PDB file of C-alpha atoms in Angstrom:
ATOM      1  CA  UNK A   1     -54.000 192.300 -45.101  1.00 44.00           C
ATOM      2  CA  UNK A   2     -54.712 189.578 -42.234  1.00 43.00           C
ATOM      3  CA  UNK A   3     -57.530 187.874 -44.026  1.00 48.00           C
ATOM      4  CA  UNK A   4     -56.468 185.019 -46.371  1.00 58.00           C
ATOM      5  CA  UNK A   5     -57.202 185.056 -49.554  1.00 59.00           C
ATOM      6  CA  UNK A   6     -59.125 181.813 -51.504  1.00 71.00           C
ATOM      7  CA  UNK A   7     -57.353 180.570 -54.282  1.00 72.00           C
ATOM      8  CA  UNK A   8     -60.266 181.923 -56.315  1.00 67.00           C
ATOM      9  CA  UNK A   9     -60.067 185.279 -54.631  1.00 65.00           C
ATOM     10  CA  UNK A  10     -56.466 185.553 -55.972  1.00 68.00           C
ATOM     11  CA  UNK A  11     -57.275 184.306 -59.673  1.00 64.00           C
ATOM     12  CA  UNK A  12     -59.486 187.083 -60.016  1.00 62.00           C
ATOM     13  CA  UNK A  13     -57.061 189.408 -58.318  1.00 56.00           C
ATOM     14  CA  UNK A  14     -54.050 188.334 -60.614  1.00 68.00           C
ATOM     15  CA  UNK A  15     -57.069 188.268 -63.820  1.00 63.00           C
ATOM     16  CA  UNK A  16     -57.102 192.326 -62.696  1.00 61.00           C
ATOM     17  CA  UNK A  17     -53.686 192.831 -62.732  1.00 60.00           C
ATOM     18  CA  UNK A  18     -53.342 193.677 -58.502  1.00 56.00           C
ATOM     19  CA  UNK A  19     -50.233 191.660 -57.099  1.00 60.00           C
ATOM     20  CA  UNK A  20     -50.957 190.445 -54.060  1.00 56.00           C
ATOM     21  CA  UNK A  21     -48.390 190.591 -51.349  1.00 56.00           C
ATOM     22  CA  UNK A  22     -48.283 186.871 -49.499  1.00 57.00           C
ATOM     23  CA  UNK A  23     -45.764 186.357 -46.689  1.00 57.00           C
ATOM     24  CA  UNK A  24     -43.232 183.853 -47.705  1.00 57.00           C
ATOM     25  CA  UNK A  25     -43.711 180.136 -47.087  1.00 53.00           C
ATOM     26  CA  UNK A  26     -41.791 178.926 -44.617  1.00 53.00           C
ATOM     27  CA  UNK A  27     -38.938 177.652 -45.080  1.00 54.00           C
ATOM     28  CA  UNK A  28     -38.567 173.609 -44.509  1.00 53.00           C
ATOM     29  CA  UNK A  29     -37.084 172.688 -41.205  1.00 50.00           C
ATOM     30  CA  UNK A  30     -34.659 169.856 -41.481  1.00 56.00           C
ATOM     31  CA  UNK A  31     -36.324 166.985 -39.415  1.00 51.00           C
ATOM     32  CA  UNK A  32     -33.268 166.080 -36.941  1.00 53.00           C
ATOM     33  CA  UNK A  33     -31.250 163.198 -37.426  1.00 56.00           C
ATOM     34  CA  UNK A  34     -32.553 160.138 -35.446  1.00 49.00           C
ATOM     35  CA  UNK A  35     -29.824 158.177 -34.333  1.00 54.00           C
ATOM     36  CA  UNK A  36     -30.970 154.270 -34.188  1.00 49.00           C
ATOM     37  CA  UNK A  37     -29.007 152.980 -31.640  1.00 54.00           C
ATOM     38  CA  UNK A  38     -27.128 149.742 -32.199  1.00 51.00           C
ATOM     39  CA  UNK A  39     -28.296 146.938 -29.696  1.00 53.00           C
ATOM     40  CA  UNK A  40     -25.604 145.720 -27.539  1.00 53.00           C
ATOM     41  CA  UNK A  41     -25.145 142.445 -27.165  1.00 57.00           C
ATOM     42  CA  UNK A  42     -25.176 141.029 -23.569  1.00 54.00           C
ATOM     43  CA  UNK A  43     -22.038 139.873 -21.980  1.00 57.00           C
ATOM     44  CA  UNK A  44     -21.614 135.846 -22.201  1.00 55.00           C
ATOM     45  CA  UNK A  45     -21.257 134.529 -19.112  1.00 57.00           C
ATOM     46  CA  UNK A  46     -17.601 132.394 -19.176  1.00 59.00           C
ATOM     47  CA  UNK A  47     -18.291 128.799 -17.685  1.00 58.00           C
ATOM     48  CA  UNK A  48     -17.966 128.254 -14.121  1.00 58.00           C
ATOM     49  CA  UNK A  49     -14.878 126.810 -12.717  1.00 59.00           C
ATOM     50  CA  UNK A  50     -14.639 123.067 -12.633  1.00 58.00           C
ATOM     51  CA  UNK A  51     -14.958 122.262  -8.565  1.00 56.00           C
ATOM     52  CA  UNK A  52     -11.781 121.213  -6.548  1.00 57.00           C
ATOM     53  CA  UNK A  53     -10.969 117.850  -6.738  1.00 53.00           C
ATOM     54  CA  UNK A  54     -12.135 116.235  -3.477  1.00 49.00           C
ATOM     55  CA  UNK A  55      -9.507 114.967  -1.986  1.00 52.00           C
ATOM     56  CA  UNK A  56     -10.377 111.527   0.166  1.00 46.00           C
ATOM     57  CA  UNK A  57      -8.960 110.966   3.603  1.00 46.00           C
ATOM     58  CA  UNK A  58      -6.888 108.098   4.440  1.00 46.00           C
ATOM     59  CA  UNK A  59      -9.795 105.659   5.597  1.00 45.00           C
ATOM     60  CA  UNK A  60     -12.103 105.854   2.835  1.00 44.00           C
ATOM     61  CA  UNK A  61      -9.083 105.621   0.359  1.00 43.00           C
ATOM     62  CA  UNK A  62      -8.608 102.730   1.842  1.00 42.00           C
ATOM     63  CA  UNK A  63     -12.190 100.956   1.628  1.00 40.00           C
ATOM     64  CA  UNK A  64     -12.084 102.156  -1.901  1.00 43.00           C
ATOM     65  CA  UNK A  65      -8.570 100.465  -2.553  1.00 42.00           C
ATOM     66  CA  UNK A  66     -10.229  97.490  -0.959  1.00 43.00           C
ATOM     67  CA  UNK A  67     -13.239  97.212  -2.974  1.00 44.00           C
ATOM     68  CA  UNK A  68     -11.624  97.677  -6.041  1.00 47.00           C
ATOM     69  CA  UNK A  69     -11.524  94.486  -8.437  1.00 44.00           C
ATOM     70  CA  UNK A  70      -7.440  94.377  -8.766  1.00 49.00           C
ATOM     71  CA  UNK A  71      -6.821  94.965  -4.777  1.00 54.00           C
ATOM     72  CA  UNK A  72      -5.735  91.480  -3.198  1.00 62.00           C
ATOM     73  CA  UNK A  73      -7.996  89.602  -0.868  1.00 63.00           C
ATOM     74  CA  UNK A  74      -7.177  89.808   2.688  1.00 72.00           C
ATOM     75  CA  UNK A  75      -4.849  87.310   4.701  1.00 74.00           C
ATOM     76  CA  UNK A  76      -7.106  85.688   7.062  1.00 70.00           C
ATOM     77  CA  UNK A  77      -5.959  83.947  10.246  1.00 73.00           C
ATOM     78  CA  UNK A  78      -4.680  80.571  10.746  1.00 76.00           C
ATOM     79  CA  UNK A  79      -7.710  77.778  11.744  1.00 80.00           C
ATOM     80  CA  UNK A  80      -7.644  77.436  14.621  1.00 81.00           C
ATOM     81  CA  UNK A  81      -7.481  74.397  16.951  1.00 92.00           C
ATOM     82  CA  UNK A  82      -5.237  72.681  14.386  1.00 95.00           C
ATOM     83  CA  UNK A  83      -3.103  70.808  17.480  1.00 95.00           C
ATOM     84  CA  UNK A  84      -6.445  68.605  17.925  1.00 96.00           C
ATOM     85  CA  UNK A  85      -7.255  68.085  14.234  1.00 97.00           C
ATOM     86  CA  UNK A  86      -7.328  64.608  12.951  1.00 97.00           C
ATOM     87  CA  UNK A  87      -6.655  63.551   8.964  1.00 98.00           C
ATOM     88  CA  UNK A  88     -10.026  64.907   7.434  1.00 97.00           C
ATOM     89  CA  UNK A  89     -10.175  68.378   9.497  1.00 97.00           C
ATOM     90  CA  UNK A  90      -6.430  68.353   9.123  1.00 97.00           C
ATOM     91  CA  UNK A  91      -6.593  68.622   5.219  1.00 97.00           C
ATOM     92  CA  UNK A  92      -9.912  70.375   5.325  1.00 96.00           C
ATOM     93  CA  UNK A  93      -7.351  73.074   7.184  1.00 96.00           C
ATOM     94  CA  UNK A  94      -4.815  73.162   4.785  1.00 96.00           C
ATOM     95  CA  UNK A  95      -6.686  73.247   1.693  1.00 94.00           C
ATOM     96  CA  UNK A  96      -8.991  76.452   3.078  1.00 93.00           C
ATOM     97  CA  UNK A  97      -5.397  78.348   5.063  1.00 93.00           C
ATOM     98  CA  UNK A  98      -4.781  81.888   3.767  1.00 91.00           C
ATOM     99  CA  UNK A  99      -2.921  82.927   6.613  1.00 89.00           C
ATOM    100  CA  UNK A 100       0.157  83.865   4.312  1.00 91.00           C
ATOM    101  CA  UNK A 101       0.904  85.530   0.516  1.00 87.00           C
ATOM    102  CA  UNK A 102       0.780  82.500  -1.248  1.00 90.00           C
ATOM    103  CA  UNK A 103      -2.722  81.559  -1.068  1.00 89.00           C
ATOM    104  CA  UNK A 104      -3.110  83.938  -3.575  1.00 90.00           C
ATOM    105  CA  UNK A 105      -0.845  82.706  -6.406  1.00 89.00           C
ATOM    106  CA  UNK A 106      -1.242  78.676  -5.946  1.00 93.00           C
ATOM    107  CA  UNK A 107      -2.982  76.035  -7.895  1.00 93.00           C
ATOM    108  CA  UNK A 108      -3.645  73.393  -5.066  1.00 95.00           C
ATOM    109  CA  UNK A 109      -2.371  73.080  -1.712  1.00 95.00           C
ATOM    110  CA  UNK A 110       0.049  70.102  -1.862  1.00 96.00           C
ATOM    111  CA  UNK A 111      -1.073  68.599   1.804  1.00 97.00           C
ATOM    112  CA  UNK A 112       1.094  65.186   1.695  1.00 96.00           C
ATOM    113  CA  UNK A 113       0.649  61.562   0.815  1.00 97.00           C
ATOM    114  CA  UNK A 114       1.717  58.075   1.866  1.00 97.00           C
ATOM    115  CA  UNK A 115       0.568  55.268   4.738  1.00 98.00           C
ATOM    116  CA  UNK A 116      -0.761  57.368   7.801  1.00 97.00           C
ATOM    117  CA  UNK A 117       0.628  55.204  10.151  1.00 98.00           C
ATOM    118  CA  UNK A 118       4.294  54.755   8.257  1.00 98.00           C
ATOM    119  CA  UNK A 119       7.433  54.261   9.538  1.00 97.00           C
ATOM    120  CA  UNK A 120       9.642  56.507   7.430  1.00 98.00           C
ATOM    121  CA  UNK A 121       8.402  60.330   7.128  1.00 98.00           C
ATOM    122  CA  UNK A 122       9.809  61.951   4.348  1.00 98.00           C
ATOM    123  CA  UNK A 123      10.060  66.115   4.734  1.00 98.00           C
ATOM    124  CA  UNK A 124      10.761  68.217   1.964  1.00 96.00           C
ATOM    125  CA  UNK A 125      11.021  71.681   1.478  1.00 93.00           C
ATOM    126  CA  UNK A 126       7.734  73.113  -0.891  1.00 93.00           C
ATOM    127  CA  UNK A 127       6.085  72.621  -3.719  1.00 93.00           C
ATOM    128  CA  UNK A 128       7.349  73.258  -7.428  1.00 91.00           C
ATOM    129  CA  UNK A 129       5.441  73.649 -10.471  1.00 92.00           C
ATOM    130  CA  UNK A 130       4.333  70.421 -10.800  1.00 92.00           C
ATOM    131  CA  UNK A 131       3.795  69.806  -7.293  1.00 94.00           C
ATOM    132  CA  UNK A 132       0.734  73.107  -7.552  1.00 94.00           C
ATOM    133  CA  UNK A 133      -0.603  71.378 -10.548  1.00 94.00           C
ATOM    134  CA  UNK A 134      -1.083  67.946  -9.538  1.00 94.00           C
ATOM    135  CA  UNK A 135      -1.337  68.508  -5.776  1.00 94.00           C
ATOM    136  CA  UNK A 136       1.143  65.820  -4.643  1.00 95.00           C
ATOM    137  CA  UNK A 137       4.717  66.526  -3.461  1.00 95.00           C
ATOM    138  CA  UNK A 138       8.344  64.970  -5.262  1.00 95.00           C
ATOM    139  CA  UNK A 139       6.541  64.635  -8.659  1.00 92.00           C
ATOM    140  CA  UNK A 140       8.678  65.233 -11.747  1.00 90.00           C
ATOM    141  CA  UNK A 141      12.306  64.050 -12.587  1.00 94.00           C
ATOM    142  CA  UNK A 142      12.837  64.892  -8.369  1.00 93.00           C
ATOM    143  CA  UNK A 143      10.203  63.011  -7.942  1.00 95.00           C
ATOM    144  CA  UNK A 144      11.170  60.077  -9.952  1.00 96.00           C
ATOM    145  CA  UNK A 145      14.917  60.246  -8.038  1.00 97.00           C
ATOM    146  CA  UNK A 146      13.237  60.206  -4.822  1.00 97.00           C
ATOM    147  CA  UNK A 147      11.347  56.701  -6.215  1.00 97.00           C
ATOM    148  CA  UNK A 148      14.918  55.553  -6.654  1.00 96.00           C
ATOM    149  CA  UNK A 149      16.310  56.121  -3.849  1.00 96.00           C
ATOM    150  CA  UNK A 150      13.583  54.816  -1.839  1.00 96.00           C
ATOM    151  CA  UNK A 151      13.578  51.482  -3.948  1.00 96.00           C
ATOM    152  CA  UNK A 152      17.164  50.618  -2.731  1.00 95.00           C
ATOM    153  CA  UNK A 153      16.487  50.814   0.729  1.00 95.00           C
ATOM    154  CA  UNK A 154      13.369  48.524   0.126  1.00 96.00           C
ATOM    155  CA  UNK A 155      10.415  51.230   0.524  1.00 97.00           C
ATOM    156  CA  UNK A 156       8.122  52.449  -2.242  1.00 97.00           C
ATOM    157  CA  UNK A 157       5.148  55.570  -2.047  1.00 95.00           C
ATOM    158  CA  UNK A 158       3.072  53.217  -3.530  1.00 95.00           C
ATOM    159  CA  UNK A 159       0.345  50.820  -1.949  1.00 95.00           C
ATOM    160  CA  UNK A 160       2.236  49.080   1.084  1.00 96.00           C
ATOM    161  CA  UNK A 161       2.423  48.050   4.219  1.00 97.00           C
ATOM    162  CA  UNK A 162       3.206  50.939   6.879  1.00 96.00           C
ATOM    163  CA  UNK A 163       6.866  49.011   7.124  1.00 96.00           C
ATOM    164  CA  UNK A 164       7.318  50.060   3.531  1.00 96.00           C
ATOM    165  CA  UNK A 165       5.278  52.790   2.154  1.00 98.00           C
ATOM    166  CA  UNK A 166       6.588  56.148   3.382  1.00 98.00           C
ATOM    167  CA  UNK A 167       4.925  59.145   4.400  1.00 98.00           C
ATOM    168  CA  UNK A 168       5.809  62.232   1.912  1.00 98.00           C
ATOM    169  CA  UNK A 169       5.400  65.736   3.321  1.00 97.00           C
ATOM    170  CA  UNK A 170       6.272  68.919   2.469  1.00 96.00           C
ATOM    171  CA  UNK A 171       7.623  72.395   4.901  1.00 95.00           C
ATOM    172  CA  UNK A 172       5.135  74.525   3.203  1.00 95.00           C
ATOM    173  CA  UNK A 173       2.225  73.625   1.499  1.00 96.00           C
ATOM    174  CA  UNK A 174       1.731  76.240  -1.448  1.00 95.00           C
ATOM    175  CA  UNK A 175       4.484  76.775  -3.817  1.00 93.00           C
ATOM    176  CA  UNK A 176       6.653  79.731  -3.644  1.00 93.00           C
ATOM    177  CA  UNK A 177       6.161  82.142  -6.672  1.00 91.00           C
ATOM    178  CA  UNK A 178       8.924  81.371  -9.071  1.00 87.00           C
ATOM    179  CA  UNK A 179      10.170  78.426  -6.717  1.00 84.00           C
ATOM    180  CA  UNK A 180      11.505  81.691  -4.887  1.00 89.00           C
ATOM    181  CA  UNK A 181      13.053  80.392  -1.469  1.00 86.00           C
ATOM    182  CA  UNK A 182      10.713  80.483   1.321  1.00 86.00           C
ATOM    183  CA  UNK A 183      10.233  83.034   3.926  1.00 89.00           C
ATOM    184  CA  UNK A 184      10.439  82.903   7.585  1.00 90.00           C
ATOM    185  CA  UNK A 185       6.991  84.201   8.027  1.00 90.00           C
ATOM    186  CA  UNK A 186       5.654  81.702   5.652  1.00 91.00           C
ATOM    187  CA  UNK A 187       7.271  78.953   7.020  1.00 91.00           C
ATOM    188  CA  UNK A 188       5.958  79.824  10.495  1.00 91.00           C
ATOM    189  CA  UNK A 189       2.463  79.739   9.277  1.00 92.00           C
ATOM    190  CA  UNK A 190       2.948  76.330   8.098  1.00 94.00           C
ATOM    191  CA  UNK A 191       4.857  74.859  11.067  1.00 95.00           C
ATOM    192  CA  UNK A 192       1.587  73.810  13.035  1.00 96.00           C
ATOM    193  CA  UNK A 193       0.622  71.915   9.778  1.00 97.00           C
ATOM    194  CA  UNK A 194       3.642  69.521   9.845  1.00 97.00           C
ATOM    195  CA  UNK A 195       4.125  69.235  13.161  1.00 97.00           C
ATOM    196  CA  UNK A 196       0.126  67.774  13.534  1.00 97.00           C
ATOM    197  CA  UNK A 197       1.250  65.643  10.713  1.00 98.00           C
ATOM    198  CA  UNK A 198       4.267  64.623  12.574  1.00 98.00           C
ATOM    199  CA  UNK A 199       1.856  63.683  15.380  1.00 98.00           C
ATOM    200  CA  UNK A 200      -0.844  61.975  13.575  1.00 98.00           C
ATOM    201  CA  UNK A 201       1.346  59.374  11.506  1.00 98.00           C
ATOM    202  CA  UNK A 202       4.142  58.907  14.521  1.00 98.00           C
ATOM    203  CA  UNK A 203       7.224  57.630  12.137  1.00 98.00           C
ATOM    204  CA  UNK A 204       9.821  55.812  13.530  1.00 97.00           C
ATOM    205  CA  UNK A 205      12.592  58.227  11.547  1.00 97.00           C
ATOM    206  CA  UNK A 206      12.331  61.411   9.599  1.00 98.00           C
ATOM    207  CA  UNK A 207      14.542  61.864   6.789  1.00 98.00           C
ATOM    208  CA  UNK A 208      14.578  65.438   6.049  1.00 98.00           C
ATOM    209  CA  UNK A 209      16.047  66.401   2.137  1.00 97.00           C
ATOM    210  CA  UNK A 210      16.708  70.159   1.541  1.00 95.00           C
ATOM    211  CA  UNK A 211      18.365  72.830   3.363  1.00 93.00           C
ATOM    212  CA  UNK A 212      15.036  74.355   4.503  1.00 91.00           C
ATOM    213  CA  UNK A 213      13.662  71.584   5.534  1.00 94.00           C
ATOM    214  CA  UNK A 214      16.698  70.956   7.405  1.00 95.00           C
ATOM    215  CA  UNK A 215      16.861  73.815   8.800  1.00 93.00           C
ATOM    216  CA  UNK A 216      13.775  74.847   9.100  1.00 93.00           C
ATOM    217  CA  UNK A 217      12.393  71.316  11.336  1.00 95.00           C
ATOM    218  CA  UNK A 218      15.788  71.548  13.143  1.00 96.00           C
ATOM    219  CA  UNK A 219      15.738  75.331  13.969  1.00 94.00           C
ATOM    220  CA  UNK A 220      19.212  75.699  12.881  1.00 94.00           C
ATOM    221  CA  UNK A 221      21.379  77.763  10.201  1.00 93.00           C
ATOM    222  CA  UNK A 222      23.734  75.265   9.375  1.00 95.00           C
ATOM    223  CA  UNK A 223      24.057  73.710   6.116  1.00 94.00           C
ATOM    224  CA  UNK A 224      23.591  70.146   5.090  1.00 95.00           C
ATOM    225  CA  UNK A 225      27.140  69.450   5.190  1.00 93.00           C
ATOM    226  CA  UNK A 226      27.726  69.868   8.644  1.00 95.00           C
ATOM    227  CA  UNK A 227      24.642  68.382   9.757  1.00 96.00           C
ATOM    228  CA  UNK A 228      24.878  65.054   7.687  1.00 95.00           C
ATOM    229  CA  UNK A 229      26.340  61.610   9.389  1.00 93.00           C
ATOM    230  CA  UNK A 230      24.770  62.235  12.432  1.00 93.00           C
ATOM    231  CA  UNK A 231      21.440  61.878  13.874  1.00 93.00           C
ATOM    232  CA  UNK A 232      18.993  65.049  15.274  1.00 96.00           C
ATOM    233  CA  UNK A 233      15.464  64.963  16.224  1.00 96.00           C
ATOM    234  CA  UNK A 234      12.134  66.749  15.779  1.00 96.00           C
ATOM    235  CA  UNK A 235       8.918  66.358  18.180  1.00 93.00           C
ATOM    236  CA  UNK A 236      11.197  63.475  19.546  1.00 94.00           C
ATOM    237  CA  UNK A 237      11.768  61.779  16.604  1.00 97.00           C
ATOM    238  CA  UNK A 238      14.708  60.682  15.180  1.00 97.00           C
ATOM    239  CA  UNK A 239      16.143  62.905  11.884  1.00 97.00           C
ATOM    240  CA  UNK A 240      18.592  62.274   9.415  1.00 97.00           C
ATOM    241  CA  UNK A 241      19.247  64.901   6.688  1.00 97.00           C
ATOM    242  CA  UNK A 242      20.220  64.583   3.233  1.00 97.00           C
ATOM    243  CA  UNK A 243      20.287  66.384  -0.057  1.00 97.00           C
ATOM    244  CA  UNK A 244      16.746  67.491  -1.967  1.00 96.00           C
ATOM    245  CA  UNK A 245      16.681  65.324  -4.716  1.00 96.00           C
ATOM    246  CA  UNK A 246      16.384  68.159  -6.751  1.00 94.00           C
ATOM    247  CA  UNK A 247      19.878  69.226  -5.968  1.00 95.00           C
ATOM    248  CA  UNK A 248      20.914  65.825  -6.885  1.00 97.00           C
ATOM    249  CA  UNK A 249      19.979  66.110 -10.458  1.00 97.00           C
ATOM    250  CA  UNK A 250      21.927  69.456 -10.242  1.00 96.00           C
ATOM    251  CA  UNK A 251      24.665  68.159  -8.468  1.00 97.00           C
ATOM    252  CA  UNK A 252      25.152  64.261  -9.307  1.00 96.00           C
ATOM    253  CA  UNK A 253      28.493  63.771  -7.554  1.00 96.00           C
ATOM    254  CA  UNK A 254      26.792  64.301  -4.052  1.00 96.00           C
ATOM    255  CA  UNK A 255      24.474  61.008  -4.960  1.00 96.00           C
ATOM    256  CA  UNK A 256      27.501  58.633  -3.239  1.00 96.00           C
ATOM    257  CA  UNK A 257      26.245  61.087   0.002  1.00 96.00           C
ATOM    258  CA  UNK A 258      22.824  60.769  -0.212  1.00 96.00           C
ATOM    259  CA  UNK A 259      23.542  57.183  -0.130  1.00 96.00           C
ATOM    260  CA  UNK A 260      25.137  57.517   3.136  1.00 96.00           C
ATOM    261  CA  UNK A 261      22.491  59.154   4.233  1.00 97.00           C
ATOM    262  CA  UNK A 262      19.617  56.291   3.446  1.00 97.00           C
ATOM    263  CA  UNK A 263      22.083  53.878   4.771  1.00 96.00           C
ATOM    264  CA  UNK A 264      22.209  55.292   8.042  1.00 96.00           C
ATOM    265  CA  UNK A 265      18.524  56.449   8.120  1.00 96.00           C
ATOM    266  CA  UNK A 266      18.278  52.575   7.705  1.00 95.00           C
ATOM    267  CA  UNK A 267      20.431  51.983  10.434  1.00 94.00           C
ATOM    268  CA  UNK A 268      19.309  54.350  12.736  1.00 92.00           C
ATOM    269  CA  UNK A 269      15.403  52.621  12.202  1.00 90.00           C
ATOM    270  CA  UNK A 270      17.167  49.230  13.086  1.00 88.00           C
ATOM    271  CA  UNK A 271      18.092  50.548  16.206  1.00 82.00           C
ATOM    272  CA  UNK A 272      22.106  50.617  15.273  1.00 64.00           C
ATOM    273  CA  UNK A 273      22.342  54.258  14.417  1.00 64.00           C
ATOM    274  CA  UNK A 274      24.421  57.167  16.473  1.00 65.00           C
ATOM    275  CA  UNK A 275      22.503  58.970  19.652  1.00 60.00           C
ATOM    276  CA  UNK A 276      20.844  61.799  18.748  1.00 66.00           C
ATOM    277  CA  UNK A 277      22.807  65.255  18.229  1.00 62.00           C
TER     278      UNK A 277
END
């Protein structure tokens, strides 16, 4: 039977005792599995590589070296013109030169004292530690020697006539780091320096103390000992060398020398002394 039965149909029908034949109900179909699928999570990038170090070329790594705070200052040239110079421009020079190392490490330039038109010219060798703090040369126990020595012959550094007060000047005019011995280069730079000086206060007699102002104003290796007792010049000056009174205090048995010396510096300014070497 294709027609369907009402549910009131088959009451009656089952009230009446007629079974009723229905098809069977279908069976349930299992709904299929649904498989959620897990998100996957992206990939995270790893960081870029840090970029190459940029490597500078020779010429900016230099500006840079030269801008930096620490980097020394660079030497300048000697003034020029210094063979013309009178006293003012002379020490104006002096006090501004960075034509060698030791502008950079000095106090004070140590530029000379005395009478500008004196007889005697003292040269020494450079300035110590006390001579870059006070700006003056032979200050100190050397100093106070040299005041001593110059007392016997008569002449003082103090207020005097020019036949009396001496002129005091050093080789170099900065101080050595560590009263290190001077260098050749830095004694050229300074050469022009005492030579105008030389010039400019015209002594009668140099006395040079120190074996490198010896041998630096008389262009020789020798040492003091062979050069003493006998008289040399410098820009046509007479010369007669001694010991640096500095030694002196080191060495007081070479004193009876050094009086030699000042007695025939004394004798050479008198006119008595030995011809030039």
């Amino acid at each position: 039977m294709s027609a369907r039965w009402s549910d009131r149909q088959q009451a009656m029908l089952r009230e009446m005792g007629v079974t009723l034949w229905l098809p069977p109900a279908p069976a349930e179909v299992p709904l299929p599995e649904v498989t959620v699928p897990v998100p996957v999570q992206a990939p995270v990038p790893s960081p870029a590589p840090a970029p190459a170090p940029v490597r500078m070329s020779r010429p900016v790594a230099a500006v840079a070296e030269a801008n930096s705070p620490s980097a020394p200052r660079p030497l300048a040239a000697r003034p020029s013109g210094v063979a013309a110079m009178d006293w003012p421009a002379l020490r104006e020079a002096v006090a501004g030169c960075e034509a060698c190392g030791l502008c950079r490490s000095r106090r004070n330039t140590v530029f000379g004292v005395g009478h500008a038109q004196a007889q005697w010219m003292i040269i020494g060798e450079a300035p110590g530690e006390q001579e870059d703090r006070q700006g003056e040369p032979f200050v100190g126990k050397a100093g106070q020697l040299l005041d001593n020595m110059l007392r016997a012959v008569g002449l003082t550094r103090a207020e005097a006539g020019p036949e009396q007060q001496v002129y005091i000047a050093n080789v170099l005019k900065c101080r050595p780091p560590m009263n290190r011995n001077p260098e050749p280069q830095e004694v050229a730079q300074c050469e022009p320096f005492l030579k105008r000086q030389v010039e400019l206060v015209a002594p009668k007699l140099i006395l040079a103390m120190g074996r490198f102002a010896v041998q630096s104003i008389l262009q020789t290796g020798e040492p003091i000992g062979r050069l003493r007792g006998r008289m040399h010049a410098y820009q046509g000056v007479p010369v007669v060398v001694t010991y640096h009174p500095a030694y002196l205090l080191r060495n007081p048995a070479d004193k009876a020398r050094s009086w030699d010396d000042l007695c025939l510096a004394r004798e050479v300014l008198r006119g008595g002394g030995p011809a030039p070497a």
